[in-house]
């Protein structure tokens, strides 16, 4: 299930209820459907079941980190086409490069600039749709 009606479904993965609420509210107000997960294991299960259009993922979480989950998604032929944006407080250039090497399509730091994040999501969803036409 990729969409609900015409809405693109985005999975928000963050162990912080405050961040999940902020991102969910932002995305819903922008016309996206939203699923949430509190950790990497929950995210992997939901991604395999729901096939979201895109994943916005924190890096620092209990259990599997966002880096580990992104690498697992990128190595699995069933999920490697789902773009991941890492959304984290880890703001060094080394962290950004490592995240991109794990397969993330983009990397944004917290506190999130809503306009920047929405632009990155729109671009990735459009380019994913273009590849599947």
XYZ file of C-alpha atoms in Angstrom, residues 29-87:
59
model
C -0.909 20.166 6.891
C 1.095 19.817 3.656
C -1.237 17.134 2.301
C 0.718 13.973 3.089
C -0.536 10.865 4.805
C 1.631 9.997 7.817
C 2.644 6.808 9.594
C 4.908 6.898 12.647
C 7.401 4.587 14.324
C 9.267 5.048 17.618
C 12.330 2.961 16.767
C 14.199 1.241 13.989
C 12.657 -2.198 14.429
C 9.115 -0.758 14.313
C 10.126 1.298 11.257
C 11.416 -1.740 9.342
C 8.190 -3.659 10.050
C 5.995 -0.747 8.917
C 8.088 -0.107 5.803
C 7.818 -3.723 4.698
C 4.064 -3.781 5.363
C 2.975 -0.309 4.203
C 5.589 0.644 1.548
C 5.581 4.398 2.258
C 6.584 6.881 -0.459
C 9.389 8.234 1.741
C 10.883 7.884 5.247
C 11.973 10.754 7.515
C 14.249 9.107 10.100
C 16.035 10.175 13.260
C 19.536 8.779 13.768
C 19.889 8.460 17.555
C 17.260 5.996 18.805
C 17.215 3.047 21.203
C 17.990 -0.260 19.473
C 18.910 0.176 15.826
C 20.152 3.635 14.860
C 18.802 5.490 11.847
C 22.113 4.760 10.124
C 21.613 0.998 10.651
C 17.990 1.038 9.489
C 18.863 3.102 6.406
C 21.648 0.652 5.507
C 19.246 -2.310 5.942
C 16.638 -0.654 3.690
C 19.237 0.190 1.052
C 20.562 -3.400 0.941
C 17.102 -4.965 0.551
C 15.876 -5.050 -3.087
C 12.284 -4.822 -1.802
C 12.870 -1.493 -0.013
C 15.900 0.142 -1.639
C 13.745 2.360 -3.866
C 12.110 4.047 -0.837
C 13.961 7.319 -0.223
C 15.164 8.094 3.305
C 15.839 11.566 4.680
C 17.840 11.427 7.886
C 16.573 14.092 10.275
